[in-house]
Short mmCIF file of C-alpha atoms in Angstrom, two decimals:
data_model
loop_
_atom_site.label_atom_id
_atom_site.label_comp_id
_atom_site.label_asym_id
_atom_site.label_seq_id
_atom_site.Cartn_x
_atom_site.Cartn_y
_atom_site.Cartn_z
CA UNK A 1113 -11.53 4.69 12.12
CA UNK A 1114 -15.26 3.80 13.14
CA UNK A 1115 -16.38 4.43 9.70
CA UNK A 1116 -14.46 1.50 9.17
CA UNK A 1117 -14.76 -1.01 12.25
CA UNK A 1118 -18.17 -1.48 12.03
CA UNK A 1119 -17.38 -3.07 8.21
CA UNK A 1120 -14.44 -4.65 9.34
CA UNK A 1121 -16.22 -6.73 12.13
CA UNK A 1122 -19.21 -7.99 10.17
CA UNK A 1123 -17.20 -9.28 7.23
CA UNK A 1124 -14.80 -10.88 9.43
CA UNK A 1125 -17.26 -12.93 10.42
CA UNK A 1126 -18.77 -13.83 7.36
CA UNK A 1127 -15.54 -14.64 5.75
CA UNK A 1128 -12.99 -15.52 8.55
CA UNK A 1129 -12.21 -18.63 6.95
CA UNK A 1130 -11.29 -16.90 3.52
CA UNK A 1131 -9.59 -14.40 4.82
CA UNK A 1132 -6.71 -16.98 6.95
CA UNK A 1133 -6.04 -17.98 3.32
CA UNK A 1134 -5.65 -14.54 2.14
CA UNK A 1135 -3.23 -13.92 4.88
CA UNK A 1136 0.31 -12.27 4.21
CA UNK A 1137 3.64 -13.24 5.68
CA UNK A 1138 6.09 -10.64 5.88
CA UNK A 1139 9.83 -12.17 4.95
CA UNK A 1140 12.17 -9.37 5.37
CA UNK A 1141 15.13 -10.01 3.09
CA UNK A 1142 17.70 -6.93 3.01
CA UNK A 1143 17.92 -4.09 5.31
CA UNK A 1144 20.45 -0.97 5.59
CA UNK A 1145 24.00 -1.02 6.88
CA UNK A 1146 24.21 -0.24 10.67
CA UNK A 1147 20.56 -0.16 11.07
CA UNK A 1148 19.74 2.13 14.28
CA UNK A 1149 19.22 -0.27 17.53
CA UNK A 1150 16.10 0.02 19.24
CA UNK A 1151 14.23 -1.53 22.34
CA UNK A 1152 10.24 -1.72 22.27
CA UNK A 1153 9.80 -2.54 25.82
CA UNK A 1154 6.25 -4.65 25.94
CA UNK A 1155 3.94 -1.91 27.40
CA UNK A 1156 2.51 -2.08 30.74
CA UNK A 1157 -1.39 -3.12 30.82
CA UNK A 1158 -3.83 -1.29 33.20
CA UNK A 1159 -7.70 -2.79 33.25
CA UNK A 1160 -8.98 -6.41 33.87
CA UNK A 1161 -7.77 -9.27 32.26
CA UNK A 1162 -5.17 -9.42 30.22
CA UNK A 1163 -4.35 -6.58 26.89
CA UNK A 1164 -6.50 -7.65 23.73
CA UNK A 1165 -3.37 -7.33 21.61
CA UNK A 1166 0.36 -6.83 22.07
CA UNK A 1167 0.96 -3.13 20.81
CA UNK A 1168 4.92 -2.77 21.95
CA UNK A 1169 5.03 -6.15 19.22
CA UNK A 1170 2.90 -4.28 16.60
CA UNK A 1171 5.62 -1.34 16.93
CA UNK A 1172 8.30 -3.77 17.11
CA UNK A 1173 7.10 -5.69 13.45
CA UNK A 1174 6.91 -2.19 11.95
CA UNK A 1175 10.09 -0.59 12.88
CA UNK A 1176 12.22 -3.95 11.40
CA UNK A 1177 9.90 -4.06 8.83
CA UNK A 1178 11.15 -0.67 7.54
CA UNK A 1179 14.68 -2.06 7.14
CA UNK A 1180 15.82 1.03 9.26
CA UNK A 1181 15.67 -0.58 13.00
CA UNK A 1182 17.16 -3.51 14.54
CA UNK A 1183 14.99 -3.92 17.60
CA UNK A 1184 16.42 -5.94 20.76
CA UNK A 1185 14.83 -9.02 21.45
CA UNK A 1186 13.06 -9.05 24.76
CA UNK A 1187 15.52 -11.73 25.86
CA UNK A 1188 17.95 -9.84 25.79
CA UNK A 1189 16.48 -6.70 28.25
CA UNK A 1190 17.78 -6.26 31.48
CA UNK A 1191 14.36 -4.72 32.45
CA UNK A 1192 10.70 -4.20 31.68
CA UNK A 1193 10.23 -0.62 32.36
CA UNK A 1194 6.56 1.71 31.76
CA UNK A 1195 7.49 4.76 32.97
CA UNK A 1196 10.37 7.19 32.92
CA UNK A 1197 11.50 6.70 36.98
CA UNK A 1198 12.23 3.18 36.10
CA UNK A 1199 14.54 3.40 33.27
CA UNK A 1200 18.30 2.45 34.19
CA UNK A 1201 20.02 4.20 31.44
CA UNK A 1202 23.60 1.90 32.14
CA UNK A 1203 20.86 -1.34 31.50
CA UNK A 1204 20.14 -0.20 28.16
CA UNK A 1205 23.57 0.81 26.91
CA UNK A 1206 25.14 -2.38 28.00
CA UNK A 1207 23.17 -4.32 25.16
CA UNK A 1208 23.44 -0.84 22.95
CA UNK A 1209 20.10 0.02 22.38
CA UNK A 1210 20.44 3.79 21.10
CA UNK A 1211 16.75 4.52 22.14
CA UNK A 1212 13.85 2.91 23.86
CA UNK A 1213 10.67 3.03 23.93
CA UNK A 1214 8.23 2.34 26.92
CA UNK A 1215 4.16 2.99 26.69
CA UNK A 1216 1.04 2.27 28.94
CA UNK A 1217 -2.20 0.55 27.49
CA UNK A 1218 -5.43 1.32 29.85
CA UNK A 1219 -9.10 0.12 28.96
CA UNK A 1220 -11.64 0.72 31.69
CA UNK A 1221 -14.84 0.12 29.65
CA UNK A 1222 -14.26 2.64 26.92
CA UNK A 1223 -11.80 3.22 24.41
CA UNK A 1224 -8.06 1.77 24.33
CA UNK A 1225 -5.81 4.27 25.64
CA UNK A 1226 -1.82 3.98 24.63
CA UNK A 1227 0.77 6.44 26.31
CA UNK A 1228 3.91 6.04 24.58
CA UNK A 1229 7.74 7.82 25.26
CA UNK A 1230 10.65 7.68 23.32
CA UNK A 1231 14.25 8.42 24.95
CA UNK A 1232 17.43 8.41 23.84
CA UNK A 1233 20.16 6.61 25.30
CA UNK A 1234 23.35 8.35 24.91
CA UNK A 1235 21.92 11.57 25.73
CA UNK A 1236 19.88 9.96 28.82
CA UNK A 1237 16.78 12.27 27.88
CA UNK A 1238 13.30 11.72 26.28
CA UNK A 1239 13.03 13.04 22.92
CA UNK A 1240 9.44 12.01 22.21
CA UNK A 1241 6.18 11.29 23.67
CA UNK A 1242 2.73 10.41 23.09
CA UNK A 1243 -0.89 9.32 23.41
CA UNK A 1244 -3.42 8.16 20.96
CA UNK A 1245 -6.99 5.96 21.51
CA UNK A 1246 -9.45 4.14 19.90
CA UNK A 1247 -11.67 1.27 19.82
CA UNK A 1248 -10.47 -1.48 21.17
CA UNK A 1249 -10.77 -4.07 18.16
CA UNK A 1250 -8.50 -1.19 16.35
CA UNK A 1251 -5.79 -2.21 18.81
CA UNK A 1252 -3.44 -2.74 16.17
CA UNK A 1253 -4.43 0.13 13.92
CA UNK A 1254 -3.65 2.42 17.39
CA UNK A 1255 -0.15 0.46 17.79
CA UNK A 1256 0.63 1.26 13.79
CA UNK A 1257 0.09 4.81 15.03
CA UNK A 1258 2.78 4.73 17.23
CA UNK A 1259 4.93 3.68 15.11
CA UNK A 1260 4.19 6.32 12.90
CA UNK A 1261 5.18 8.64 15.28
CA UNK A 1262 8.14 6.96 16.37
CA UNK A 1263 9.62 6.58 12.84
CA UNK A 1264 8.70 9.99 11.67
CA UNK A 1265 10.77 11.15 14.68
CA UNK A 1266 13.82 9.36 14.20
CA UNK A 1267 13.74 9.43 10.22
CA UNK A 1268 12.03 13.09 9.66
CA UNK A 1269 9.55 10.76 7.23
CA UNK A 1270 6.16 10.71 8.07
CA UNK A 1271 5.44 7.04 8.99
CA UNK A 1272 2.55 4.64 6.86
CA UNK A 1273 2.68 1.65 8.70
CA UNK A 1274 -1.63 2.83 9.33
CA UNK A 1275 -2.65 2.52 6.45
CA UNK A 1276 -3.70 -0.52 4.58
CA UNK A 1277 -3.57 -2.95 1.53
CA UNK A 1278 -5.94 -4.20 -1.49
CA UNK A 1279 -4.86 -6.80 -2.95
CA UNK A 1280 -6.27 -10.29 -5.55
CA UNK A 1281 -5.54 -13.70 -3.68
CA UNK A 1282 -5.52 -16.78 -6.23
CA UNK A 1283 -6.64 -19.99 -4.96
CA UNK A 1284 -6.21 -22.77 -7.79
CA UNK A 1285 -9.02 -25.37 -8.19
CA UNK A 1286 -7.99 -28.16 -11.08
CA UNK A 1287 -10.31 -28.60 -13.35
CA UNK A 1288 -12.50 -25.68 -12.36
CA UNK A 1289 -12.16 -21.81 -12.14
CA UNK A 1290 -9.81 -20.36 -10.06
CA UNK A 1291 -11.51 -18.48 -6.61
CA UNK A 1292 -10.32 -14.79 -7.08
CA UNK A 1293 -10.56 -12.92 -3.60
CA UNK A 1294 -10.40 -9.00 -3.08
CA UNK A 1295 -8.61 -8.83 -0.27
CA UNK A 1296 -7.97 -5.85 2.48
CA UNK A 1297 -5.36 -6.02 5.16
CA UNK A 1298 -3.38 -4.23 7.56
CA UNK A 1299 0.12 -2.65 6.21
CA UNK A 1300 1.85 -5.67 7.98
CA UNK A 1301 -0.46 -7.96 6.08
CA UNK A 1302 -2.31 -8.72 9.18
CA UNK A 1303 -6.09 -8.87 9.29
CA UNK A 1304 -7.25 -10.00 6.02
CA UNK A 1305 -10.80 -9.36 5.28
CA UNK A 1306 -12.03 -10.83 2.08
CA UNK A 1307 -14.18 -8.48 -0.01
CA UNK A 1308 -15.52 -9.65 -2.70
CA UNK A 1309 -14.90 -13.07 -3.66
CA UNK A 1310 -15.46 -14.73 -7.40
CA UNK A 1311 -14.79 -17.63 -9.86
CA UNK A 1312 -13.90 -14.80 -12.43
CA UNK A 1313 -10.97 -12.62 -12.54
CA UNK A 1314 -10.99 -9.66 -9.84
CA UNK A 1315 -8.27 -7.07 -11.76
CA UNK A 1316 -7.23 -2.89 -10.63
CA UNK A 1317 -8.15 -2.83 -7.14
CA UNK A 1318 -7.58 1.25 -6.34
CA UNK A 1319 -8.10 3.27 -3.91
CA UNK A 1320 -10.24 6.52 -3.65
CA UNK A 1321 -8.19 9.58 -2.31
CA UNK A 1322 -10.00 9.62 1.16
CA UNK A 1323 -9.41 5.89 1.65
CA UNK A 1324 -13.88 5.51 2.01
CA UNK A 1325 -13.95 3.81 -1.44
CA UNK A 1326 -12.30 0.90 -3.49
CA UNK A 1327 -12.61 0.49 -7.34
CA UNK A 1328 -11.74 -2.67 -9.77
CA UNK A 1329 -12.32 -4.05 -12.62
CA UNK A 1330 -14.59 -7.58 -12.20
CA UNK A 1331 -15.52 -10.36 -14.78
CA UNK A 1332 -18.71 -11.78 -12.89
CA UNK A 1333 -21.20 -10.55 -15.61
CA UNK A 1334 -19.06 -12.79 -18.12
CA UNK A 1335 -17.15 -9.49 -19.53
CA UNK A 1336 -14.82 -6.73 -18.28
CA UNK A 1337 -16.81 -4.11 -15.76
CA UNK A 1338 -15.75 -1.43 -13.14
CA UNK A 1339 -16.99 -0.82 -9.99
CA UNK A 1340 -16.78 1.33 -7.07
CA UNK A 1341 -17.50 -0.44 -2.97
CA UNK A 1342 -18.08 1.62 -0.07
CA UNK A 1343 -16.01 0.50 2.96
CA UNK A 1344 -18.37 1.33 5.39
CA UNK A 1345 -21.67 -0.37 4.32
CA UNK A 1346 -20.15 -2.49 1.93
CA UNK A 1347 -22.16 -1.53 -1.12
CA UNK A 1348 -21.54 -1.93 -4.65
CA UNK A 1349 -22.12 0.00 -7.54
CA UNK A 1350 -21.22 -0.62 -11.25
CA UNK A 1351 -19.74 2.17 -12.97
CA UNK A 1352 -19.77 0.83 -16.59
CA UNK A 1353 -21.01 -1.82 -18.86
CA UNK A 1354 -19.92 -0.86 -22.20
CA UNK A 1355 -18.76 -3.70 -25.22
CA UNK A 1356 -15.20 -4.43 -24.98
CA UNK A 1357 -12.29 -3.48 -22.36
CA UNK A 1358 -13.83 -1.74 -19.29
CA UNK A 1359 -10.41 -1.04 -17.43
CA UNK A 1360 -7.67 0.73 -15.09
CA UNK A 1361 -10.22 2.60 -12.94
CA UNK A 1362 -8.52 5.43 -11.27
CA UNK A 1363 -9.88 8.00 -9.08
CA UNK A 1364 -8.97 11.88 -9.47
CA UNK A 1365 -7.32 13.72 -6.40
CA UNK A 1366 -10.36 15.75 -5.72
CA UNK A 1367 -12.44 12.11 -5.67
CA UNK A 1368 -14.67 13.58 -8.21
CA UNK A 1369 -14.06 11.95 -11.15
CA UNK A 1370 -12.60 8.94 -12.81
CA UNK A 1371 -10.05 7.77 -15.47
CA UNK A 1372 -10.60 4.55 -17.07
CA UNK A 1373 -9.87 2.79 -20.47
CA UNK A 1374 -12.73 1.86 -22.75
CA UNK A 1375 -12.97 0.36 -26.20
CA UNK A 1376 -16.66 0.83 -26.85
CA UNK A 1377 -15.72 3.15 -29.87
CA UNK A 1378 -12.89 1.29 -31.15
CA UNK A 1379 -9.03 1.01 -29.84
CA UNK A 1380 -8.73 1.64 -26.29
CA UNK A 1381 -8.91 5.14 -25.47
CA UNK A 1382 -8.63 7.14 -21.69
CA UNK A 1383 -12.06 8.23 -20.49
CA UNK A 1384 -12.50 10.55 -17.81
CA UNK A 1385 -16.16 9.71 -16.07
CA UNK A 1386 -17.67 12.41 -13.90
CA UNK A 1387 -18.94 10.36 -10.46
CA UNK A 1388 -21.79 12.35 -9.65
CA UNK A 1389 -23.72 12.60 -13.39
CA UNK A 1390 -21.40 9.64 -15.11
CA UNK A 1391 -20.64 11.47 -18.22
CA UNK A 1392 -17.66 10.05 -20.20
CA UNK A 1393 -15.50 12.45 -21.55
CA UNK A 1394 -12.98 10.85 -24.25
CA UNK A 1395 -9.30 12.29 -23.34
CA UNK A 1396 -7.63 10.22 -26.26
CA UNK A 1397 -8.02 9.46 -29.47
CA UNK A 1398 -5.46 6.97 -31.19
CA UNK A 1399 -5.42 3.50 -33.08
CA UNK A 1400 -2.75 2.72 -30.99
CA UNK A 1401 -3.49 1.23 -27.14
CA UNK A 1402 -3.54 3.55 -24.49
CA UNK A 1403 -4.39 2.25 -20.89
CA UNK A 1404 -2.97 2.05 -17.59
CA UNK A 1405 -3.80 6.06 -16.74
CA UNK A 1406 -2.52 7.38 -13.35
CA UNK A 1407 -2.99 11.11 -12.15
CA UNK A 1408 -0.49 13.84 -11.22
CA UNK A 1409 -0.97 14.76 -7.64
CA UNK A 1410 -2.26 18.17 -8.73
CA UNK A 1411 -4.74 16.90 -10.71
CA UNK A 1412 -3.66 18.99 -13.93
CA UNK A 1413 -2.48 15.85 -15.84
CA UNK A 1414 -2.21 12.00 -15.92
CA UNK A 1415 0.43 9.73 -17.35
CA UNK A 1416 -0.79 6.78 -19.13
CA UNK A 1417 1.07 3.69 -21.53
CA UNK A 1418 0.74 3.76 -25.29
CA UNK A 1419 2.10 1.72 -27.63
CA UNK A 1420 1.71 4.58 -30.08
CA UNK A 1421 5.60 4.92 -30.77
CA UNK A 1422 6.04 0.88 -31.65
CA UNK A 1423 6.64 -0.11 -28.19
CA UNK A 1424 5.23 0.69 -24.76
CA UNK A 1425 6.36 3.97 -23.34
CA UNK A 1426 4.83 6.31 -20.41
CA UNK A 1427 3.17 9.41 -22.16
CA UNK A 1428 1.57 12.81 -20.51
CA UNK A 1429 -1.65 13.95 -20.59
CA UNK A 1430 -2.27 17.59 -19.61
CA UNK A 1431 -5.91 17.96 -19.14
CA UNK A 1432 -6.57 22.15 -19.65
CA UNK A 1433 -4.98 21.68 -23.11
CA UNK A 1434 -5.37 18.36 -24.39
CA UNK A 1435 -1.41 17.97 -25.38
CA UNK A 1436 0.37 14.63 -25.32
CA UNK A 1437 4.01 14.50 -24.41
CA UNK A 1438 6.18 11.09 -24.77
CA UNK A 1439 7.91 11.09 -20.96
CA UNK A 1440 9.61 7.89 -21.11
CA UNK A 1441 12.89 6.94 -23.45
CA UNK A 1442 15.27 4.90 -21.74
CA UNK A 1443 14.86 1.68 -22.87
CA UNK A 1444 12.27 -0.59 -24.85
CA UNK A 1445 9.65 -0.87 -22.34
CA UNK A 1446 8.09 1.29 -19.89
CA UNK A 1447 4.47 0.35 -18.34
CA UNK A 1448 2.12 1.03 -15.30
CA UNK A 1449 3.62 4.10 -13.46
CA UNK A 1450 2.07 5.10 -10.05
CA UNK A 1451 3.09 8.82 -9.41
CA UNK A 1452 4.35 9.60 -5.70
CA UNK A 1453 2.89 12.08 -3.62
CA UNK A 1454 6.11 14.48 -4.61
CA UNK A 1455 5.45 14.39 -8.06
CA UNK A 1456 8.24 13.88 -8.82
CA UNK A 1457 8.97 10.33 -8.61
CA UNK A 1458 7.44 7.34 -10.43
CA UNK A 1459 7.38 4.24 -10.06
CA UNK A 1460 6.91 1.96 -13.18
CA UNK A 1461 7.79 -1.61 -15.14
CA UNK A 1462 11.42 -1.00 -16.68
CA UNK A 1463 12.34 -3.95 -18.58
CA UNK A 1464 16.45 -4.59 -18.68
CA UNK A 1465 18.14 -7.51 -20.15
CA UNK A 1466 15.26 -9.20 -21.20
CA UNK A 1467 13.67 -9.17 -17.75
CA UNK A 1468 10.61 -6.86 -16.35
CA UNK A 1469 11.99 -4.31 -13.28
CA UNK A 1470 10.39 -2.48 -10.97
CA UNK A 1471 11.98 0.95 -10.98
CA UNK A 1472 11.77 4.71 -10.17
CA UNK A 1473 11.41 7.96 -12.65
CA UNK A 1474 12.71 10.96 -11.89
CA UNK A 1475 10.79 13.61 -13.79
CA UNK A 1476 12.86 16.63 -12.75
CA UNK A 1477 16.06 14.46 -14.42
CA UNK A 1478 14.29 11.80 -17.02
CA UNK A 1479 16.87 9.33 -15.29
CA UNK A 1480 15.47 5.54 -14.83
CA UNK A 1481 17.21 3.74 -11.69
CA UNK A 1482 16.41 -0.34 -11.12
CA UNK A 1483 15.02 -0.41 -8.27
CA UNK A 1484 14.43 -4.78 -8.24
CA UNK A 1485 16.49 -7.93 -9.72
CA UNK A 1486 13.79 -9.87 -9.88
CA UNK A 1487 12.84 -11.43 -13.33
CA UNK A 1488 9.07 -10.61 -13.68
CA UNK A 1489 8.04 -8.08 -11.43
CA UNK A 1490 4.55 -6.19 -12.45
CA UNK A 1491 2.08 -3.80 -10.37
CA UNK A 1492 3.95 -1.37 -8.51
CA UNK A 1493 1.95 0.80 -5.75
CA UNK A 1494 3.96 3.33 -3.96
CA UNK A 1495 3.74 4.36 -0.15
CA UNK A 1496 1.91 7.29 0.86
CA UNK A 1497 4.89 8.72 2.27
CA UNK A 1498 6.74 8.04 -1.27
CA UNK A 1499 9.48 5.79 0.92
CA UNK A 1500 8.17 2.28 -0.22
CA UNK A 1501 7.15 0.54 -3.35
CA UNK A 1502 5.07 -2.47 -3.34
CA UNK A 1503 4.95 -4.83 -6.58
CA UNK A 1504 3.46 -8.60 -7.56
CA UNK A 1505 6.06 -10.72 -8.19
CA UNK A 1506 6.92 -14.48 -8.59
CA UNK A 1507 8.68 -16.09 -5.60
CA UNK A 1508 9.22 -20.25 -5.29
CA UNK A 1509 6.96 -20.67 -8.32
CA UNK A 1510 3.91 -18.39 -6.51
CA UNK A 1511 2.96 -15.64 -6.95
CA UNK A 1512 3.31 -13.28 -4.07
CA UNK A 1513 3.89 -9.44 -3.31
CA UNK A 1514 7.27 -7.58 -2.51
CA UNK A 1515 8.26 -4.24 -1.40
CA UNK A 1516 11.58 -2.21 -1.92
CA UNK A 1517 12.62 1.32 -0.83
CA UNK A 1518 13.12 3.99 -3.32
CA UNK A 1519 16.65 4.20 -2.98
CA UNK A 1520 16.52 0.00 -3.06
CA UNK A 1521 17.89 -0.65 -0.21
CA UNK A 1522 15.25 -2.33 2.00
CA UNK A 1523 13.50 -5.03 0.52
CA UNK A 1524 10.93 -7.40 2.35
CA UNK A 1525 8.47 -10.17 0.92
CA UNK A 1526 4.87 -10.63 1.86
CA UNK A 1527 3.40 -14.43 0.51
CA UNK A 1528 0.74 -15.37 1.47
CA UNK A 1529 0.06 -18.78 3.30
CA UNK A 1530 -1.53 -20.16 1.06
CA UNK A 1531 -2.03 -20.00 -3.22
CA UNK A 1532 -1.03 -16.56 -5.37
CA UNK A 1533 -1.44 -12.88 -4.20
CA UNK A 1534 -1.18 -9.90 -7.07
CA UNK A 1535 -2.69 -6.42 -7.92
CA UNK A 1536 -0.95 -4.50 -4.74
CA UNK A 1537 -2.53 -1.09 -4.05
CA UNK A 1538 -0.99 0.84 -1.36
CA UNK A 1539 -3.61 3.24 0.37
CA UNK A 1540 -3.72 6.71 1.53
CA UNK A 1541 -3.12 7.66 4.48
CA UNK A 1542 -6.15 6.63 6.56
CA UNK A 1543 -8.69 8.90 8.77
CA UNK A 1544 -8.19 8.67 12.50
#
């Protein structure tokens, strides 16, 4: 992460205030049945002063967050152990806590240290343990990590509570233009850091495969553009400039290239734009409106919407031969698919009964399951562990983001504090 903390630290500061508006809540509103008890025991602190953050909280949010845990409360534990001679196995049962988890944090002047072990109750044994360090004002980032490990454990999923969010907050100004922020945050919604912010529409935000680069789609020269930031340094470059709908940036597995939508030579079309030399190459060509491309994991083919069959349907594009394939039939609608890492699920806007859906595609069985019951849900960004699906929604008469599990049963909201959030994009998993 110290690609990244360097960034972090020096736009914090310029945009603190910003970014306490930008700030998610997370409002978890349906879990599983007989969700597996758990107690995060607050980890012991070796070094001067007081810990800079609470990790054993950090791994606590995540765990419930995932709809899969129950942790105890810490008013309920009949003792604060950190290492393994001081668990009392009878102590944990009598509030039935399957497993616990204990952990040490040590700083002494260079990086955060956190030892971490995971036991299980019934058995009386440890069935996990741990270390992993960092910078210090990564604290949380290093607690996330845990929690990784933890949940991958227990679940056999690979965790993705490290990784982070983009996402557009609204702030409403009567009588002027809106202030559109581009916002990055922790998974949990925690440390907002404005980074770009604009009195014209901010649309797109995506994410480059290594998790080094962001791309959108920005109004501040008056009409549609794309452009690419670095994380690191925080530079900006515009990709295009062309007449007409400059859209739907979206980078290639490999990072090389780039599908977009243009209409600079009529309807819009999918381009695919080479990074290094920024040749277009035109992928379709149809009076109808194609947009909304997103790649295949292997990099062979993208889906994309068209309304080239009357009505907005998910179509195929396979790159080494050019051939279009209709993949979407169920129903009247089908828009904005994000393809899981499996490739085989996707996540798209179903509309049902009048109302717009978020739910999943199977591709291996064409079947279309509802995945929300919400009545305008738009923007889905899946997990990259394919267990989560994040969406814009309307909550309360605001705008805010959601998130449901594939198989729907966990579903959790994230407003923000203050005015309209939208345009979720889910990293990928983040370097260490």
């Amino acid at each position: 992460m110290k690609w990244f903390a360097s960034a972090v630290i020096h736009l914090a500061l310029l945009l603190g205030a910003a970014a306490t508006q930008a700030q998610l809540v997370i409002e978890i509103t349906q879990g599983v049945d007989n969700p597996t008890s758990i107690a995060v025991v607050p980890f012991a602190f070796q070094g001067a002063g007081t810990a800079p953050e609470d990790v054993a909280g950090v791994v606590d949010g995540d765990l419930a967050r995932s709809g899969q845990f129950a942790p105890v409360g810490r008013s309920d534990m009949l003792g604060l152990p950190s290492t393994e001679a001081e668990i009392y196995y009878r102590d944990w049962r009598a509030i039935n806590a399957e497993y616990l988890l204990i952990g040490r944090v040590s700083l002494a002047g260079g990086p955060m240290r956190i030892d971490y072990e995971l036991f299980d109750v019934t058995r009386q044994k440890k069935v996990h343990g741990g270390s992993v360090s960092g910078p210090v004002n990564e604290a949380r980032m290093l607690g996330h990590r845990v929690a990784d490990a933890v949940y991958e454990k227990l679940t056999g999923i690979p965790g993705a509570f490290a990784t982070r969010l983009l996402y557009v907050s609204v702030t409403r100004v009567p009588g002027a233009n809106d202030y559109y922020r581009l916002t990055l945050a922790d998974s949990d919604g925690a440390r907002p850091i404005v980074l770009l912010e604009s009195r014209e529409p901010v649309l797109a935000p995506t994410w480059s495969p290594d998790g080094k680069q962001i791309a959108y789609v920005s109004f501040e020269t008056s009409r549609p553009a794309i452009y690419r930031q670095d994380l690191a340094t925080g530079q900006r470059e515009q990709l295009t400039n062309f007449k007409g709908l400059n859209g739907a940036p979206a980078w290639s597995p490999d990072g090389n290239s780039m599908a977009m939508v243009l209409s600079k030579d009529g309807s819009p079309d999918i381009y695919l734009m080479n990074l290094a030399s920024k040749r277009l190459t035109r992928l379709t060509r149809h009076y109808a409106i194609d947009t909304e491309p997103t790649w295949m994991p292997d990099g062979n083919s993208l889906l994309f919407t068209s309304d080239r069959g009357g009505k907005p349907q998910i179509y195929r594009y396979d790159l080494k031969t050019g051939n279009t394939q209709r993949v979407t039939f169920e129903g009247t609608y089908n828009a904005r698919a994000r393809v899981a890492q499996d490739g085989r699920n996707v996540a798209l806007v179903h509309q049902q009964g009048g109302n717009f859906h978020i739910a999943l595609l199977d591709l291996v069985t064409n079947r279309i399951h509802a995945l929300t019951e919400t009545e305008l849900d738009e923007s889905p960004s899946i997990a990259p562990n394919g267990s989560m699906v994040l969406y814009a929604t309307k909550y309360a008469e605001r705008g805010i983001l959601a998130a449901v599990s594939v198989d729907g049963g966990v579903k959790f909201r994230l407003p923000a504090r203050e005015g309209d959030v939208r345009e979720p994009a889910w990293s990928p998993y983040m370097p260490q």
